Short mmCIF file of C-alpha atoms and ligand atoms in Angstrom, two decimals:
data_model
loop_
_atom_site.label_atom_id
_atom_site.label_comp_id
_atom_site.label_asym_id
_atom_site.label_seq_id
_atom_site.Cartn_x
_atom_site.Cartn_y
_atom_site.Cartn_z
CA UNK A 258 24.36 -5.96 -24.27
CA UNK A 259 21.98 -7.37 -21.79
CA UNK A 260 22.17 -5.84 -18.59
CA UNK A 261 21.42 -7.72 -15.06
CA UNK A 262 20.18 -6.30 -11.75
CA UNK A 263 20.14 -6.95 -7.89
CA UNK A 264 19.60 -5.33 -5.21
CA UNK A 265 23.20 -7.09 -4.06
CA UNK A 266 25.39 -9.18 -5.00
CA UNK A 267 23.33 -12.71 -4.46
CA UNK A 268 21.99 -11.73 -8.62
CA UNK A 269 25.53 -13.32 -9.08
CA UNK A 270 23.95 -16.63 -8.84
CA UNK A 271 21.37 -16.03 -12.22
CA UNK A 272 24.25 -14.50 -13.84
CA UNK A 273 26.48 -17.28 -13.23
CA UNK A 274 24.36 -19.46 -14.90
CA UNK A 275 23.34 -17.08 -17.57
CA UNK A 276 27.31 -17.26 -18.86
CA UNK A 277 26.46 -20.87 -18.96
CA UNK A 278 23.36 -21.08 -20.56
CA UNK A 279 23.95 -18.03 -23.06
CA UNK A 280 27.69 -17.26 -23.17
CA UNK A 281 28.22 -15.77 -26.31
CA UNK A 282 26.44 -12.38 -24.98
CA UNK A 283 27.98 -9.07 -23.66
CA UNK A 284 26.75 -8.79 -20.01
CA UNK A 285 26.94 -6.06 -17.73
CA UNK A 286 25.44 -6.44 -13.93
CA UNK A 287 24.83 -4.08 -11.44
CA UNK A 288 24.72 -4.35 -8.04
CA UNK A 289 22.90 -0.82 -5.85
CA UNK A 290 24.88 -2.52 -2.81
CA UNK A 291 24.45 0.92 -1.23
CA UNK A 292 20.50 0.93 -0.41
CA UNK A 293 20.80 -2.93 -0.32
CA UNK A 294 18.70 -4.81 1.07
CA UNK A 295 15.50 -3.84 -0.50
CA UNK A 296 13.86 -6.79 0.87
CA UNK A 297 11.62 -5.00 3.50
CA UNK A 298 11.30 -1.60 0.96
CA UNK A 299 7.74 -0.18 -0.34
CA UNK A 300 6.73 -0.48 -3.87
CA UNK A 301 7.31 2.88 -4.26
CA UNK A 302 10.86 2.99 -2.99
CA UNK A 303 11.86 -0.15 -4.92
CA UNK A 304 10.04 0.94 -7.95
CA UNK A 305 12.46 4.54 -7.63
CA UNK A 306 15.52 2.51 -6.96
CA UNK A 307 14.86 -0.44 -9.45
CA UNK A 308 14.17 2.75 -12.50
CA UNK A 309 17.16 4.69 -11.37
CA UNK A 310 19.12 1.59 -11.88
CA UNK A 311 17.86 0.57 -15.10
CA UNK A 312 17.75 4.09 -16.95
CA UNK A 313 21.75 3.85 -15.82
CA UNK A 314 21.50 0.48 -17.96
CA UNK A 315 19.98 1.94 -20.48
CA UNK A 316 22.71 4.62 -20.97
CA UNK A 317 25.75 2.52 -20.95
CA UNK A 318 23.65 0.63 -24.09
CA UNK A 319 21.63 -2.08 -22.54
CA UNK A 320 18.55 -3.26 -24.92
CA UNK A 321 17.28 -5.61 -22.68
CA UNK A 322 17.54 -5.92 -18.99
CA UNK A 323 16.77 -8.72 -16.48
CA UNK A 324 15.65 -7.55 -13.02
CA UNK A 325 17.29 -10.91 -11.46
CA UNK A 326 15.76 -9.62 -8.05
CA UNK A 327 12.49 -10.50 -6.73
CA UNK A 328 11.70 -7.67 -4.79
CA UNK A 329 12.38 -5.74 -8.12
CA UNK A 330 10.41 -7.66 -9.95
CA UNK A 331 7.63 -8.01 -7.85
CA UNK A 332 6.95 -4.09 -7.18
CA UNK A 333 8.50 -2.76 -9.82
CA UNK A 334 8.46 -4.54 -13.05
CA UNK A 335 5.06 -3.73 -14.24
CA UNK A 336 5.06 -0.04 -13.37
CA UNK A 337 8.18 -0.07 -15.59
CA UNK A 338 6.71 -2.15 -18.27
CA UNK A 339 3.17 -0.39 -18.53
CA UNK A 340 4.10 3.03 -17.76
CA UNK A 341 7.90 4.10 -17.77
CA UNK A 342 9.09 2.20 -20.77
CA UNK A 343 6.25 3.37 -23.15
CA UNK A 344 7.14 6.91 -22.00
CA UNK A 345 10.43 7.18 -21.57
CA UNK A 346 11.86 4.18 -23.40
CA UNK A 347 10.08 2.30 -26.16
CA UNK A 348 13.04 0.84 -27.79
CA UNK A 349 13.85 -1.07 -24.90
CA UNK A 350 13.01 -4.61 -23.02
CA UNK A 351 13.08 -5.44 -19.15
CA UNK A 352 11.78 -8.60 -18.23
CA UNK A 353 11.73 -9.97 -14.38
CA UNK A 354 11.33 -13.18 -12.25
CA UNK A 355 8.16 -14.15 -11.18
CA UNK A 356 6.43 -15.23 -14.13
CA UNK A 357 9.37 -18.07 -15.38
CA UNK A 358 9.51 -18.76 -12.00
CA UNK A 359 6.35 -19.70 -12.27
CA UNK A 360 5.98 -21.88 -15.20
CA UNK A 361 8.42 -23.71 -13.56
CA UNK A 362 6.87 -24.44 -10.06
CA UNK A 363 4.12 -25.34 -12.23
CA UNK A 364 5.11 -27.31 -15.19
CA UNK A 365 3.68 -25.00 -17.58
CA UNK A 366 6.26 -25.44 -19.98
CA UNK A 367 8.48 -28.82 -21.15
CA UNK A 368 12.29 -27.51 -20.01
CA UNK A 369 10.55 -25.01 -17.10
CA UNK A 370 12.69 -26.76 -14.61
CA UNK A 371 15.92 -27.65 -16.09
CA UNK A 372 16.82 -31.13 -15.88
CA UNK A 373 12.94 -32.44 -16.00
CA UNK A 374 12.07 -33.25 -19.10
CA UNK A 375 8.38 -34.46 -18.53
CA UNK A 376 5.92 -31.23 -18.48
CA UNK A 377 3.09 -32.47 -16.42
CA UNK A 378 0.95 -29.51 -15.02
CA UNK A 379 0.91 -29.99 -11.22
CA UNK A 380 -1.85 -30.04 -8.52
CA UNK A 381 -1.21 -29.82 -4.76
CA UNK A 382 0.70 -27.82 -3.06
CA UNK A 383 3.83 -25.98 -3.93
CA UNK A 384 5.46 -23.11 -1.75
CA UNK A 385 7.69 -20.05 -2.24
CA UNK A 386 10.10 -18.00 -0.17
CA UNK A 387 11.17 -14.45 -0.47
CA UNK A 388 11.66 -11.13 0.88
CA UNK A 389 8.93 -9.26 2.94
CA UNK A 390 8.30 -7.05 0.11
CA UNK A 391 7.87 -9.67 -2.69
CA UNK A 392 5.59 -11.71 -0.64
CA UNK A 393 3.54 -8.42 0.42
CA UNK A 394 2.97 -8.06 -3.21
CA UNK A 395 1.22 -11.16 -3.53
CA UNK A 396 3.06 -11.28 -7.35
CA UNK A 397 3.31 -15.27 -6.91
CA UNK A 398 -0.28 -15.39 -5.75
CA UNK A 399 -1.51 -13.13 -8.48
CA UNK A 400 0.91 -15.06 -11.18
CA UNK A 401 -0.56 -18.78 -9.74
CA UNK A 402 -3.58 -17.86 -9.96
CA UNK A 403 -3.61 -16.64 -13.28
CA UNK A 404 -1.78 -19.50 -14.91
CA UNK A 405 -1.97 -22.63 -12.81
CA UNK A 406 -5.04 -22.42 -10.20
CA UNK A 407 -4.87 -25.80 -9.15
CA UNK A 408 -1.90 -25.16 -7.17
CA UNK A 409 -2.08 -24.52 -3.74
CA UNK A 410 0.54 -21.82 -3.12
CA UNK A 411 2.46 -21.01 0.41
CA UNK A 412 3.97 -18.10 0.10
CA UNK A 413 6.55 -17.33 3.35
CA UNK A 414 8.21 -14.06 4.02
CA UNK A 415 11.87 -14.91 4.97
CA UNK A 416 13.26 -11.54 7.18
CA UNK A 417 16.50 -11.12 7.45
CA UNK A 418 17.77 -14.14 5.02
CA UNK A 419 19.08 -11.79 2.15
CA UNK A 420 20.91 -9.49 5.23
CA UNK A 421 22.55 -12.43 5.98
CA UNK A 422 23.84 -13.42 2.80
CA UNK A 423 25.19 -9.94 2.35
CA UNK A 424 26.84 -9.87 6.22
CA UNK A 425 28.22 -13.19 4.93
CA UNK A 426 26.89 -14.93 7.51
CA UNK A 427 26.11 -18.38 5.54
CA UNK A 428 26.37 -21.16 8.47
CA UNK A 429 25.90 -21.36 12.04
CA UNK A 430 23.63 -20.94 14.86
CA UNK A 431 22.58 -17.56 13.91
CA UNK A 432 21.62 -18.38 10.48
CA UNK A 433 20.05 -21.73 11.73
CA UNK A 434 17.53 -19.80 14.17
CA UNK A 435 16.51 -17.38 11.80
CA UNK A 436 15.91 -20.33 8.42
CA UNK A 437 14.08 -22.29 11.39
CA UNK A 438 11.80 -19.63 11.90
CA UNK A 439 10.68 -19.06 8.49
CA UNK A 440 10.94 -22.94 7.38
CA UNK A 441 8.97 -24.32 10.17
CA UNK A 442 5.32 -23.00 8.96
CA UNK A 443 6.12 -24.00 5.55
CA UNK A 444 6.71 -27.47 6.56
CA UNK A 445 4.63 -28.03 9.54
CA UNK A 446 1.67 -28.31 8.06
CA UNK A 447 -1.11 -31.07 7.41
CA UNK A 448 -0.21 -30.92 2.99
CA UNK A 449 3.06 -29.86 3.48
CA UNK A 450 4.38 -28.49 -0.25
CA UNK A 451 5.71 -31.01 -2.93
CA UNK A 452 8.42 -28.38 -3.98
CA UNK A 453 9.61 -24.76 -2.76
CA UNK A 454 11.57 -22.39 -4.91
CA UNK A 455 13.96 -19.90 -3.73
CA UNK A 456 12.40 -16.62 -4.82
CA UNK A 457 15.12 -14.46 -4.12
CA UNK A 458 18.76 -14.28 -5.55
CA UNK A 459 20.42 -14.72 -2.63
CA UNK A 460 18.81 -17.73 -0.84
CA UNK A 461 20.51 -20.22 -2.65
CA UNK A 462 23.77 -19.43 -0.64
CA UNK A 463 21.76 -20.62 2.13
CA UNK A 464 21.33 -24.01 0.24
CA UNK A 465 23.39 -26.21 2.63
CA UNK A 466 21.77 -25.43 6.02
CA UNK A 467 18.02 -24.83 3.81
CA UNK A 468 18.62 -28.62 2.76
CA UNK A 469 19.55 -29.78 6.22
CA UNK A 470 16.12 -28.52 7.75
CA UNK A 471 13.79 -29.83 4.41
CA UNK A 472 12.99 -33.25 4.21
CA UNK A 473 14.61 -34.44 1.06
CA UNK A 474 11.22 -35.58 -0.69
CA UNK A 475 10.53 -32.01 -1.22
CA UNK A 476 12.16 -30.41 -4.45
CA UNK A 477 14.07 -27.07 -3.87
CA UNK A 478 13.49 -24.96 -6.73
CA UNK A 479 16.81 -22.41 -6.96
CA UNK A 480 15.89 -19.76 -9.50
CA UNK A 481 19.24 -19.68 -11.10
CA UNK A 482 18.62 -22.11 -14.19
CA UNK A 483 15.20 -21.55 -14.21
CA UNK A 484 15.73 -18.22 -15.50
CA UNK A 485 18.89 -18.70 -17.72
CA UNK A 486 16.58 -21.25 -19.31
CA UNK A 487 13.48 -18.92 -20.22
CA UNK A 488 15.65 -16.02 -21.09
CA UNK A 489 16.95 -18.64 -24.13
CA UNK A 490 13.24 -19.41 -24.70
CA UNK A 491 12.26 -15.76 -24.87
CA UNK A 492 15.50 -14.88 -27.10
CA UNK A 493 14.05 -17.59 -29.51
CA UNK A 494 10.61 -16.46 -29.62
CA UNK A 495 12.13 -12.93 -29.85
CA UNK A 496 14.28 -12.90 -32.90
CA UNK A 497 14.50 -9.03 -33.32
CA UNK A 498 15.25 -8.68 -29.68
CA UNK A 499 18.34 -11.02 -30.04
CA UNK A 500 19.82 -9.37 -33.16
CA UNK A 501 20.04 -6.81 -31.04
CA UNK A 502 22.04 -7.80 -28.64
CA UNK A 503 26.57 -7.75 -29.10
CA UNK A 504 28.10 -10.95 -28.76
CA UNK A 505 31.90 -10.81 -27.87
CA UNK A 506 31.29 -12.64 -24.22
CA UNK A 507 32.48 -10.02 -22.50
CA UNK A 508 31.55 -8.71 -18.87
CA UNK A 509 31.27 -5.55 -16.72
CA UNK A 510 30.34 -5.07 -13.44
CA UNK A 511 29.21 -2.42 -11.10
CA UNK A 512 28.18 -1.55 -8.27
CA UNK A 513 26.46 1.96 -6.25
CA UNK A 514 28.76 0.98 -3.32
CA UNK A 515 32.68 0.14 -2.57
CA UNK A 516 33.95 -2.04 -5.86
CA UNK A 517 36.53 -3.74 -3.23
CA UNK A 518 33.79 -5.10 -1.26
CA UNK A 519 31.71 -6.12 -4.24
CA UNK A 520 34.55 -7.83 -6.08
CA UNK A 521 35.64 -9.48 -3.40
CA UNK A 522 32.40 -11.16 -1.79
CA UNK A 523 30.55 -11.17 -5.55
CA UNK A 524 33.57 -13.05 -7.14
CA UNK A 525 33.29 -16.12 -4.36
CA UNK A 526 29.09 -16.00 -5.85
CA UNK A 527 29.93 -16.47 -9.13
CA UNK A 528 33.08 -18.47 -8.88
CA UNK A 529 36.05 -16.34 -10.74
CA UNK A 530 37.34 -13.03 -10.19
CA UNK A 531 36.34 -9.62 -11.38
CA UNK A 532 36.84 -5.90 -11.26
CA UNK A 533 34.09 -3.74 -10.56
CA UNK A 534 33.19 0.06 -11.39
CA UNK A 535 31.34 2.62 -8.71
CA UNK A 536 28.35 4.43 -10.34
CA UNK A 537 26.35 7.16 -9.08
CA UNK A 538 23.04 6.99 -10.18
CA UNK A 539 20.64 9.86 -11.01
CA UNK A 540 17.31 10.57 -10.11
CA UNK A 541 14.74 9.33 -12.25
CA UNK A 542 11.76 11.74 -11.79
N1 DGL B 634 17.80 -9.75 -4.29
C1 DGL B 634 16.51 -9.55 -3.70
C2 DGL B 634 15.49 -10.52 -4.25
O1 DGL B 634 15.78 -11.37 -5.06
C3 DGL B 634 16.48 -9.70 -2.23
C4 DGL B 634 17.55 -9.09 -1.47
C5 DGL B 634 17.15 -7.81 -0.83
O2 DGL B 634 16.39 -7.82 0.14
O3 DGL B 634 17.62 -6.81 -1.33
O4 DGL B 634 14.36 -10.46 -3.85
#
């Protein structure tokens, strides 16, 4: 089974098109709506919550988890990689965000961005936009630099975008003021970027009013296929992982906070309806 996290429910988004891309897989996401959003959290308090959440992956038989959130995967992934999984749990996989993410602002590999089909590694300038927290890691920074460091990167903290998405508020004034805000120094700006990709799960709720306010030359990058596309790339390269994993296309979903809520607001995200189960999780020390 391959198990799916968010902070919230916006992770509904990769999952949705992970059922497209790879539907013959047993999924099962969960959502820790009660200590959502993490978006302005410290390493150390996302890297508690994002373990707590896995390990309870983990138990109900997850191999292989993807940390669909950005905030997760930009404080907490490698902690979990480097240190908790070679302690605690060797037999098991958790792969983030950032790094497909990426490869895909960046070309690095043909099928990166779903639906271009011409790899052609990219200088200028290219931007990103996410939480507080993932942008205080400087994980996109460190990841461009590394891979692709003839791309200018902007990287623009978005407060109060993911809060939004959760309150439901999705249109309007107040939405409107506060995408303004965080928009405007991304685009007003001598080299203004060629593309921007949506580094968090739930921006691309905000799609309609984000593509109202950026000039339609520029590319917006939701992370939604991206992802579903490298987790199929990494499956291939990964044979033994993918034997691994059941196969009856079934689906579970869960959530730390009320399953009414989640089911309700989630199953408008991902387009058909669901039940949902309320876990507890336990303190990972
Ligand atoms: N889902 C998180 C992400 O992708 C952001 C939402 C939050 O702040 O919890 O970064």
């Amino acid at each position: 089974m391959i198990g799916v996290f968010d902070s919230g429910f916006g992770g509904l988004t990769v999952l949705s098109s992970l059922f497209k891309t790879l539907p013959q897989y047993d999924y099962l996401f969960i959502a820790d709506s009660a200590r959502a959003p993490y978006g302005a959290r410290s390493a150390d308090v996302v890297t508690e919550y994002t373990t707590e959440t896995i390990e309870w992956l983990f138990d109900q038989g997850c191999t292989l988890v993807v940390l669909a959130c950005n905030t997760a995967s930009a404080r907490a992934l490698r902690n979990i990689q480097q240190l908790h999984l070679p302690r605690h749990r060797p037999d098991r996989r958790v792969l983030g965000v950032v790094r497909p993410s990426v490869e895909a602002l960046a070309c690095l590999r043909p099928g990166a961005i779903p639906g271009e089909t011409t790899p052609s590694p990219m200088t200028g300038v290219v931007a990103v936009l996410a939480t507080e927290s993932t942008i205080a890691s400087d994980s996109y920074g460190i990841e461009i630099r590394k891979l692709a460091p003839h791309l200018e990167l902007i990287q623009q903290a978005c407060p109060l975008w993911a809060a939004m998405v959760e309150a439901g508020e999705l249109e309007g004034a107040g939405p409107e003021y506060f995408l303004r805000r965080s928009l405007e120094p991304v685009l007003n700006r001598p080299r203004p970027p060629q593309r921007i990709l949506l580094g968090c799960t739930h921006y691309p709720l905000l799609l309609p009013i984000i593509r109202r306010i950026v000039p339609r030359e520029i590319r917006i990058l939701p992370q939604t296929d991206i992802v579903a596309e490298s987790l199929a790339d990494w499956l291939n390269r990964h044979p033994e992982e993918e034997s691994r994993l059941s196969r009856n296309g079934q689906h579970r979903f869960a959530t730390t906070d009320d399953v009414n809520w989640f089911a309700s607001h989630g199953s408008r995200v991902l387009g058909q309806p669901f039940t949902a189960e309320r876990v507890r999780l336990k303190a990972v020390r």
